[in-house]
XYZ file of C-alpha atoms in Angstrom:
559
model
C -64.862 -108.444 127.732
C -62.025 -108.784 130.193
C -60.812 -105.567 131.853
C -57.056 -105.276 131.860
C -55.310 -102.961 134.251
C -53.165 -100.216 132.660
C -49.611 -101.315 132.123
C -46.476 -99.383 132.904
C -45.186 -97.799 129.651
C -41.665 -98.555 130.825
C -41.810 -101.952 132.611
C -38.663 -102.924 134.509
C -36.459 -105.622 133.003
C -37.182 -108.926 134.741
C -34.256 -110.676 136.382
C -33.673 -113.015 139.243
C -33.608 -110.283 141.859
C -36.881 -108.715 140.794
C -38.537 -112.083 140.414
C -37.660 -113.085 143.940
C -38.718 -109.737 145.348
C -42.072 -110.021 143.604
C -42.794 -113.331 145.320
C -41.139 -112.968 148.703
C -41.709 -109.695 150.625
C -38.618 -108.126 152.090
C -38.994 -106.339 155.451
C -37.944 -102.656 155.443
C -35.531 -101.194 157.963
C -37.129 -99.360 160.848
C -35.178 -96.931 162.970
C -34.725 -97.643 166.690
C -36.725 -94.492 167.486
C -39.760 -95.858 165.704
C -39.372 -99.178 167.517
C -39.224 -97.343 170.814
C -42.418 -95.391 170.120
C -44.348 -98.302 168.562
C -43.256 -101.565 170.078
C -43.507 -104.578 167.803
C -44.619 -102.764 164.634
C -46.938 -104.720 162.405
C -45.781 -105.206 158.815
C -48.345 -104.816 156.053
C -48.106 -105.806 152.417
C -48.487 -102.688 150.156
C -47.380 -102.479 146.537
C -45.338 -105.693 146.636
C -43.276 -104.509 149.670
C -43.749 -104.793 153.383
C -43.628 -101.749 155.634
C -44.606 -100.704 159.120
C -48.229 -99.838 159.804
C -49.223 -96.315 160.888
C -48.658 -95.218 164.456
C -51.576 -95.472 166.849
C -54.133 -92.660 166.829
C -52.789 -89.599 168.643
C -49.106 -90.464 168.077
C -47.023 -87.803 166.349
C -45.780 -88.678 162.838
C -42.135 -89.678 162.658
C -40.001 -88.142 159.897
C -37.684 -91.187 159.638
C -40.600 -93.600 159.301
C -42.207 -91.355 156.662
C -38.968 -91.190 154.715
C -38.610 -94.985 154.823
C -42.207 -95.401 153.613
C -41.626 -92.995 150.731
C -38.358 -94.687 149.790
C -40.028 -98.107 149.810
C -42.923 -96.840 147.729
C -40.672 -95.289 145.089
C -38.219 -98.147 144.846
C -38.701 -100.112 141.656
C -41.183 -97.593 140.198
C -40.734 -95.932 136.820
C -42.673 -93.358 134.831
C -44.369 -90.072 135.837
C -46.280 -89.941 139.092
C -47.740 -86.916 140.904
C -48.711 -86.325 144.521
C -49.704 -83.398 146.700
C -47.671 -84.297 149.771
C -45.287 -86.924 151.075
C -48.074 -88.339 153.252
C -50.163 -88.972 150.165
C -47.184 -90.589 148.431
C -46.599 -92.891 151.377
C -50.327 -93.775 151.279
C -50.342 -94.786 154.917
C -53.519 -95.892 156.744
C -53.326 -92.764 158.910
C -53.412 -90.569 155.819
C -56.423 -92.458 154.482
C -58.254 -92.009 157.778
C -57.488 -88.261 157.693
C -58.996 -87.944 154.207
C -62.167 -89.682 155.268
C -62.674 -87.383 158.263
C -61.552 -84.052 156.786
C -64.674 -82.867 154.923
C -67.176 -82.701 156.492
C -66.508 -83.114 160.172
C -67.391 -86.568 161.501
C -68.159 -87.716 157.934
C -66.768 -91.163 158.715
C -69.429 -91.697 161.394
C -72.234 -90.666 159.032
C -71.756 -93.673 156.816
C -73.202 -93.521 153.311
C -75.505 -90.554 153.972
C -78.923 -89.732 155.400
C -81.826 -91.966 154.413
C -85.346 -90.730 153.750
C -86.618 -91.451 157.271
C -83.749 -89.582 158.927
C -84.166 -86.642 156.538
C -87.849 -86.311 157.464
C -86.962 -86.441 161.149
C -84.405 -83.637 160.827
C -86.741 -81.519 158.672
C -89.614 -81.906 161.135
C -87.403 -80.899 164.034
C -86.173 -77.804 162.132
C -89.718 -76.700 161.311
C -90.823 -77.217 164.900
C -87.935 -75.119 166.248
C -88.585 -72.408 163.669
C -92.225 -72.257 164.752
C -91.243 -71.757 168.379
C -89.373 -68.591 167.512
C -92.619 -67.029 166.262
C -94.453 -67.579 169.548
C -93.178 -64.313 171.052
C -95.869 -61.707 171.650
C -95.537 -58.823 169.238
C -96.279 -55.244 170.334
C -99.545 -53.730 169.232
C -99.255 -51.624 166.095
C -102.071 -49.404 164.928
C -102.568 -48.340 161.327
C -104.119 -44.889 161.076
C -105.893 -44.325 157.751
C -105.954 -41.043 155.865
C -108.686 -38.665 156.891
C -108.467 -37.192 153.421
C -106.790 -39.486 150.893
C -104.248 -37.535 148.768
C -105.205 -37.812 145.145
C -101.638 -38.116 143.853
C -100.555 -40.998 146.130
C -101.252 -44.396 144.588
C -99.720 -47.492 146.239
C -97.015 -48.918 144.025
C -96.738 -45.828 141.818
C -93.809 -43.475 142.566
C -93.889 -39.698 142.565
C -91.010 -37.493 141.448
C -90.050 -34.160 142.978
C -87.549 -31.638 141.649
C -85.133 -30.600 144.374
C -81.482 -29.740 144.929
C -78.667 -31.582 146.671
C -75.697 -29.635 147.978
C -72.189 -31.013 147.405
C -69.170 -28.990 148.426
C -71.449 -25.990 148.957
C -72.787 -25.964 145.370
C -76.235 -27.144 144.346
C -76.989 -29.843 141.776
C -80.554 -30.219 140.518
C -81.961 -33.706 141.051
C -85.209 -35.641 140.798
C -86.117 -37.473 143.999
C -88.293 -40.579 143.653
C -90.809 -41.128 146.435
C -92.985 -44.136 147.290
C -95.866 -43.545 149.698
C -94.166 -40.487 151.158
C -90.719 -42.095 151.463
C -87.794 -40.997 149.260
C -86.206 -44.073 147.694
C -83.907 -42.901 144.904
C -82.184 -39.858 143.433
C -81.750 -39.244 139.706
C -80.611 -36.360 137.547
C -82.895 -33.525 136.506
C -82.801 -33.050 132.735
C -84.034 -29.463 133.043
C -81.313 -28.335 135.454
C -78.188 -26.808 133.840
C -75.833 -28.393 136.376
C -77.263 -31.874 135.866
C -78.829 -32.352 132.402
C -80.165 -35.675 133.651
C -76.861 -36.823 135.143
C -76.150 -37.795 138.715
C -72.940 -38.428 140.635
C -72.070 -41.298 142.923
C -72.296 -38.962 145.928
C -75.836 -37.953 144.956
C -76.885 -41.577 144.562
C -75.474 -42.420 147.995
C -77.135 -39.453 149.702
C -80.355 -41.452 150.073
C -78.449 -43.785 152.411
C -77.542 -40.856 154.665
C -81.225 -40.041 155.027
C -82.022 -43.421 156.615
C -78.741 -43.851 158.472
C -79.600 -45.063 162.010
C -76.457 -43.410 163.403
C -77.774 -39.909 162.794
C -78.243 -37.722 165.846
C -81.940 -37.344 166.656
C -82.102 -34.792 169.490
C -80.436 -31.656 170.786
C -77.703 -32.455 173.283
C -75.875 -30.407 175.859
C -72.845 -32.047 177.464
C -74.083 -35.428 176.164
C -77.498 -34.941 177.771
C -80.681 -34.617 175.698
C -82.217 -31.146 175.825
C -85.254 -29.491 174.263
C -85.241 -27.059 171.357
C -86.670 -24.394 173.658
C -83.651 -24.772 175.945
C -81.365 -24.253 172.941
C -83.340 -21.193 171.830
C -83.191 -19.710 175.314
C -79.440 -20.217 175.498
C -78.890 -18.615 172.095
C -81.034 -15.634 173.043
C -78.989 -15.012 176.177
C -75.725 -15.324 174.280
C -76.870 -12.900 171.576
C -77.864 -10.285 174.138
C -74.418 -10.446 175.670
C -72.687 -10.404 172.266
C -74.766 -7.535 170.869
C -73.618 -5.404 173.774
C -70.074 -5.971 172.502
C -71.095 -5.526 168.816
C -70.393 -9.194 168.189
C -66.850 -9.161 169.515
C -65.912 -12.747 170.354
C -68.489 -14.366 168.033
C -67.072 -16.577 165.270
C -68.847 -18.800 162.747
C -66.991 -21.690 161.108
C -68.871 -23.033 158.094
C -68.293 -24.985 154.883
C -68.550 -23.244 151.521
C -71.842 -21.320 151.445
C -73.563 -20.370 148.177
C -77.144 -20.228 149.467
C -78.677 -16.767 148.876
C -81.017 -17.258 151.839
C -78.256 -18.214 154.256
C -76.091 -15.407 152.900
C -78.899 -12.953 153.665
C -79.335 -14.317 157.192
C -75.630 -13.968 157.875
C -75.833 -10.404 156.570
C -78.622 -9.611 159.043
C -76.587 -11.144 161.864
C -73.558 -9.113 160.821
C -75.649 -5.948 160.960
C -76.533 -6.694 164.586
C -73.002 -7.844 165.438
C -70.601 -6.031 163.095
C -67.479 -7.467 164.740
C -68.580 -11.009 164.069
C -66.398 -13.012 161.687
C -67.270 -15.891 159.318
C -64.508 -18.381 158.536
C -65.127 -20.749 155.582
C -63.457 -24.166 155.626
C -63.875 -26.886 152.990
C -61.262 -29.643 153.461
C -61.478 -30.968 149.881
C -61.241 -27.526 148.285
C -57.941 -25.936 147.291
C -57.162 -22.227 147.380
C -54.815 -22.461 144.391
C -57.564 -21.675 141.868
C -58.537 -18.394 143.541
C -54.899 -17.493 144.130
C -54.134 -18.108 140.462
C -57.082 -15.927 139.420
C -55.886 -13.155 141.713
C -52.421 -13.351 140.150
C -53.894 -13.181 136.640
C -56.766 -10.699 137.095
C -56.051 -8.984 140.396
C -59.146 -10.428 142.109
C -60.625 -13.892 142.702
C -62.906 -15.222 139.968
C -64.621 -18.537 139.277
C -64.095 -20.301 135.954
C -66.921 -21.981 134.016
C -66.034 -24.344 131.143
C -68.082 -25.328 128.115
C -66.970 -28.767 126.943
C -69.707 -28.882 124.313
C -67.789 -26.262 122.293
C -64.291 -27.697 122.869
C -62.668 -29.517 119.945
C -59.289 -29.947 121.667
C -58.919 -30.282 125.450
C -55.733 -30.226 127.519
C -56.070 -31.122 131.214
C -53.142 -30.514 133.546
C -53.419 -32.509 136.770
C -57.201 -32.169 136.624
C -60.114 -34.452 137.543
C -62.647 -32.000 136.151
C -64.959 -34.774 134.888
C -65.297 -36.486 138.278
C -64.621 -33.818 140.920
C -65.757 -30.279 141.503
C -69.095 -28.445 141.492
C -69.548 -28.710 137.709
C -68.331 -32.285 137.233
C -71.777 -33.717 136.433
C -72.484 -31.163 133.675
C -68.942 -31.313 132.328
C -69.078 -35.102 132.064
C -72.361 -34.913 130.142
C -71.042 -32.342 127.652
C -67.737 -34.162 127.285
C -69.474 -37.498 126.696
C -71.696 -36.078 123.987
C -68.662 -34.876 122.064
C -67.230 -38.402 122.261
C -70.333 -39.971 120.704
C -70.551 -40.114 116.902
C -73.326 -42.681 116.511
C -76.954 -41.709 115.961
C -76.090 -38.020 115.596
C -76.320 -35.575 112.722
C -73.337 -35.591 110.328
C -72.353 -32.047 111.309
C -72.186 -33.137 114.970
C -70.268 -36.358 114.342
C -66.850 -34.851 115.087
C -65.146 -36.152 118.204
C -63.048 -33.921 120.380
C -59.413 -34.732 121.107
C -58.198 -34.891 124.678
C -54.635 -34.586 125.957
C -53.938 -35.204 129.649
C -50.886 -34.312 131.726
C -51.176 -35.824 135.186
C -49.156 -37.311 138.008
C -51.605 -40.045 139.017
C -54.345 -42.064 137.372
C -57.689 -40.242 137.337
C -61.033 -40.827 135.691
C -60.440 -37.789 133.498
C -57.023 -39.003 132.362
C -58.369 -42.480 131.690
C -60.815 -41.009 129.164
C -58.106 -39.046 127.318
C -56.863 -39.920 123.844
C -53.272 -39.136 124.778
C -52.122 -39.316 128.392
C -48.642 -38.484 129.633
C -47.696 -39.490 133.176
C -45.286 -37.129 134.922
C -43.653 -36.726 138.289
C -45.202 -33.955 140.429
C -42.004 -31.936 140.096
C -42.352 -31.910 136.281
C -45.914 -30.621 136.033
C -45.053 -26.917 136.394
C -42.216 -27.198 133.866
C -44.370 -28.858 131.216
C -47.089 -26.230 131.688
C -44.493 -23.516 131.089
C -43.323 -25.309 127.937
C -46.899 -25.363 126.595
C -47.303 -21.636 127.368
C -43.966 -20.778 125.721
C -44.746 -22.800 122.590
C -48.136 -21.061 122.263
C -46.479 -17.650 122.454
C -47.735 -16.463 125.835
C -46.065 -13.147 126.542
C -43.512 -13.096 129.317
C -42.998 -16.857 129.374
C -39.596 -18.160 128.283
C -38.784 -21.722 127.386
C -37.472 -23.528 130.483
C -33.894 -24.690 130.393
C -33.070 -28.322 129.816
C -33.659 -30.739 127.004
C -36.685 -32.999 126.716
C -36.436 -36.603 125.698
C -37.751 -37.535 122.285
C -41.003 -39.046 123.566
C -41.997 -36.031 125.663
C -40.999 -33.563 122.957
C -43.116 -35.339 120.333
C -46.092 -35.478 122.720
C -45.923 -31.757 123.503
C -45.490 -30.782 119.846
C -48.639 -32.724 118.898
C -50.668 -31.228 121.776
C -49.534 -27.653 121.109
C -50.176 -28.050 117.377
C -53.756 -29.211 117.945
C -54.416 -26.457 120.479
C -53.124 -23.796 118.104
C -55.203 -25.178 115.228
C -58.381 -25.285 117.358
C -57.939 -21.697 118.546
C -61.168 -20.453 120.123
C -62.505 -24.009 120.287
C -59.578 -25.211 122.416
C -59.671 -25.554 126.196
C -56.988 -25.823 128.884
C -58.110 -26.959 132.356
C -55.951 -27.125 135.492
C -56.792 -29.172 138.584
C -57.432 -27.635 141.985
C -54.469 -29.464 143.539
C -51.991 -27.885 141.097
C -50.040 -24.812 142.164
C -51.437 -21.306 141.752
C -48.661 -20.500 139.245
C -49.970 -23.148 136.854
C -53.498 -21.766 137.276
C -52.256 -18.335 136.290
C -50.471 -19.891 133.292
C -53.712 -21.611 132.221
C -55.544 -18.274 132.226
C -52.806 -16.785 130.052
C -52.868 -19.781 127.672
C -56.644 -19.598 127.248
C -56.355 -15.871 126.628
C -53.689 -16.491 123.976
C -55.864 -19.119 122.287
C -58.771 -16.680 122.151
C -61.276 -19.064 123.708
C -62.540 -16.734 126.456
C -66.259 -16.406 125.837
C -66.423 -19.653 123.857
C -65.115 -22.521 125.975
C -64.106 -20.441 129.029
C -66.152 -17.936 130.996
C -65.279 -16.001 134.143
C -67.915 -15.194 136.794
C -67.852 -13.506 140.156
C -67.176 -15.842 143.120
C -70.351 -17.680 144.080
C -69.370 -18.447 147.677
C -69.414 -15.890 150.449
C -66.051 -14.884 151.888
C -63.984 -15.819 148.782
C -60.738 -15.779 150.723
C -57.910 -18.215 151.301
C -59.676 -20.767 153.482
C -56.532 -22.174 155.047
C -55.356 -18.705 156.031
C -58.826 -17.947 157.432
C -58.759 -21.131 159.518
C -55.290 -20.220 160.783
C -56.600 -16.786 161.839
C -59.459 -18.461 163.735
C -57.042 -20.763 165.562
C -54.877 -17.781 166.508
C -57.890 -15.918 167.927
C -58.980 -18.984 169.923
C -55.502 -19.397 171.382
C -55.430 -15.697 172.295
C -58.757 -15.976 174.162
C -60.560 -13.607 171.801
C -63.251 -16.103 170.727
C -66.034 -16.313 173.302
C -68.653 -18.204 171.231
C -67.960 -20.450 168.260
C -70.761 -21.755 166.031
C -69.754 -24.590 163.679
C -72.213 -25.048 160.800
C -71.592 -28.576 159.572
C -68.484 -30.418 158.568
C -66.095 -32.030 161.022
C -63.214 -29.567 161.479
C -61.697 -31.392 164.444
C -61.042 -34.287 162.076
C -60.400 -32.411 158.814
C -58.305 -29.462 160.015
C -54.544 -29.771 159.341
C -52.836 -31.377 162.291
C -50.132 -28.709 162.497
C -52.785 -26.092 163.348
C -53.636 -27.878 166.627
C -57.308 -27.011 166.125
C -58.551 -29.304 168.908
C -56.315 -27.705 171.543
C -57.396 -24.222 170.487
C -61.074 -25.229 170.471
C -60.869 -26.229 174.128
C -60.158 -22.582 175.035
C -63.522 -21.335 173.688
C -66.135 -20.643 176.362
C -69.258 -21.707 174.390
C -69.021 -24.177 171.510
C -72.111 -24.993 169.396
C -72.000 -27.617 166.655
C -74.562 -28.280 163.922
C -73.829 -31.785 162.665
C -75.354 -35.033 161.506
C -73.310 -37.535 163.514
C -71.790 -37.864 166.942
C -68.297 -37.407 165.528
C -65.003 -35.903 166.705
C -66.232 -32.306 166.587
C -69.354 -33.183 168.588
C -67.098 -34.761 171.205
C -65.391 -31.400 171.853
C -68.454 -29.111 171.742
C -70.913 -28.179 174.474
C -74.039 -28.136 172.316
C -74.778 -30.548 169.475
C -77.706 -29.669 167.214
C -78.913 -32.318 164.710
C -78.542 -31.238 161.088
C -81.386 -31.919 158.656
C -80.826 -33.804 155.420
C -81.263 -32.016 152.076
C -84.412 -34.105 151.498
C -85.844 -33.034 154.879
C -85.562 -29.261 154.715
C -86.292 -26.170 152.664
C -83.409 -24.193 151.289
C -81.544 -23.023 148.222
C -78.077 -23.063 146.709
C -76.247 -21.846 143.636
C -75.006 -24.203 140.964
C -71.515 -24.057 139.492
C -72.632 -21.459 136.917
C -74.588 -19.303 139.379
C -78.044 -20.808 138.776
C -80.144 -20.526 141.934
C -81.753 -23.884 142.747
C -84.478 -24.517 145.317
C -84.611 -27.340 147.839
C -87.899 -28.826 149.018
C -88.444 -31.476 151.687
C -89.913 -34.830 150.738
C -90.323 -36.097 154.285
C -90.475 -34.793 157.842
C -87.126 -34.847 159.682
C -86.407 -38.383 160.827
């Protein structure tokens, strides 16, 4: 069988001019500039036409010569043709050489590849060099066996310990997995009311903090390592001087504290130094919720939700399923009400979720009906919901709604009214205190208090406006009143609002003691830096979102 080359679908009409050009090559015109750079250019026969050969290696490409090559290549051609660049279209020898050398480097010198002999030579050399790296003398390491082998430790078989991790000051019951005395994973505790077997991303990542090599390992004073006895001696001297002044000048800056044990210790310290002050500061916590409760009830209260009893849920700017002390439990209860497979027929009723929010959240993404609003509209829409549900003292805001928003609100209010005591309205912490007060009034009007909403006494000590408390501390430091400041965790130099000028005020304190995990910004501006133990390294306790007291037990000695 004879192979025939593919023919042009549109061959040019043959005439005298084309016939002569096909037999006798016609030299192309070359600009004087090209002649000057490449004296006596050599003509090559390509595609039935003659053109100048590529410039010598190292010479810069000439635009006029490239244009002439492209024009000569296209002349007399018909039909579709594709190329990636003009150099490829010109198909010059320089372009071909570039393709051969581009991938990999020096591929042209390698020829057709590596033969078997050369491959064995390279492999032998690699193995020999790898063996040389193992000739270094390793330090002596001694393995000390157990004097008394623990019965419960079996190599390869993990042990599980019930403990508590603290997030935002509130405890969440977890199960810590341990291999040969080393914690390796954290999972939810099915018997803990704040977990029910669930675990958050922060809890899963906490095991990485335990083995973080950047953790501070020793007590430091002015960047110099000191002993614990030196720290104890310094604290004893400071307390003697402060007790003489009844604690005047002593301030403690701490994150949210719910631990009964730590609360008792602070009470004992306050009895010895009655003028001491404790200032709570949690950067990711808003004071709007407590302010809204004070406006509604006359005193701060914490709200506990029961999503397992909620048939209709309305969230207003809230990420209650992903953020907050009860997020893990709320997500579990909410998810169970969204599952209708493999459940009893009486429990196969899904809840309905409406979400009003100004940005995309995990809670809003799970909603059946989500309405995106501008931040300036959130308060107005909350007032419309309260007015439609008949909350006393709330009038319908002025202004007309568009048809889409009006239909959405009518459907949400109708479902909330029909659900009654099994309805639930939740407001996010970032929303204004006025909307929080409205939510309390709406839940009261729906009659769901005691069913899907419960109010408990504040679980954290010093349930005050944290931003106002931090401002008072800064004012005292600027006035020279604060003699000794003890910072229990956190990183206030970094997290404090910039307009408070916390760093400048901190520099005016005579003695600054910081309990922290890392050598961060706050440690940079404190005299003493005390390493903080991980939750898996220390004993302790904390309250869960609903007030449940949870114990912490160490799984390993402090690293």
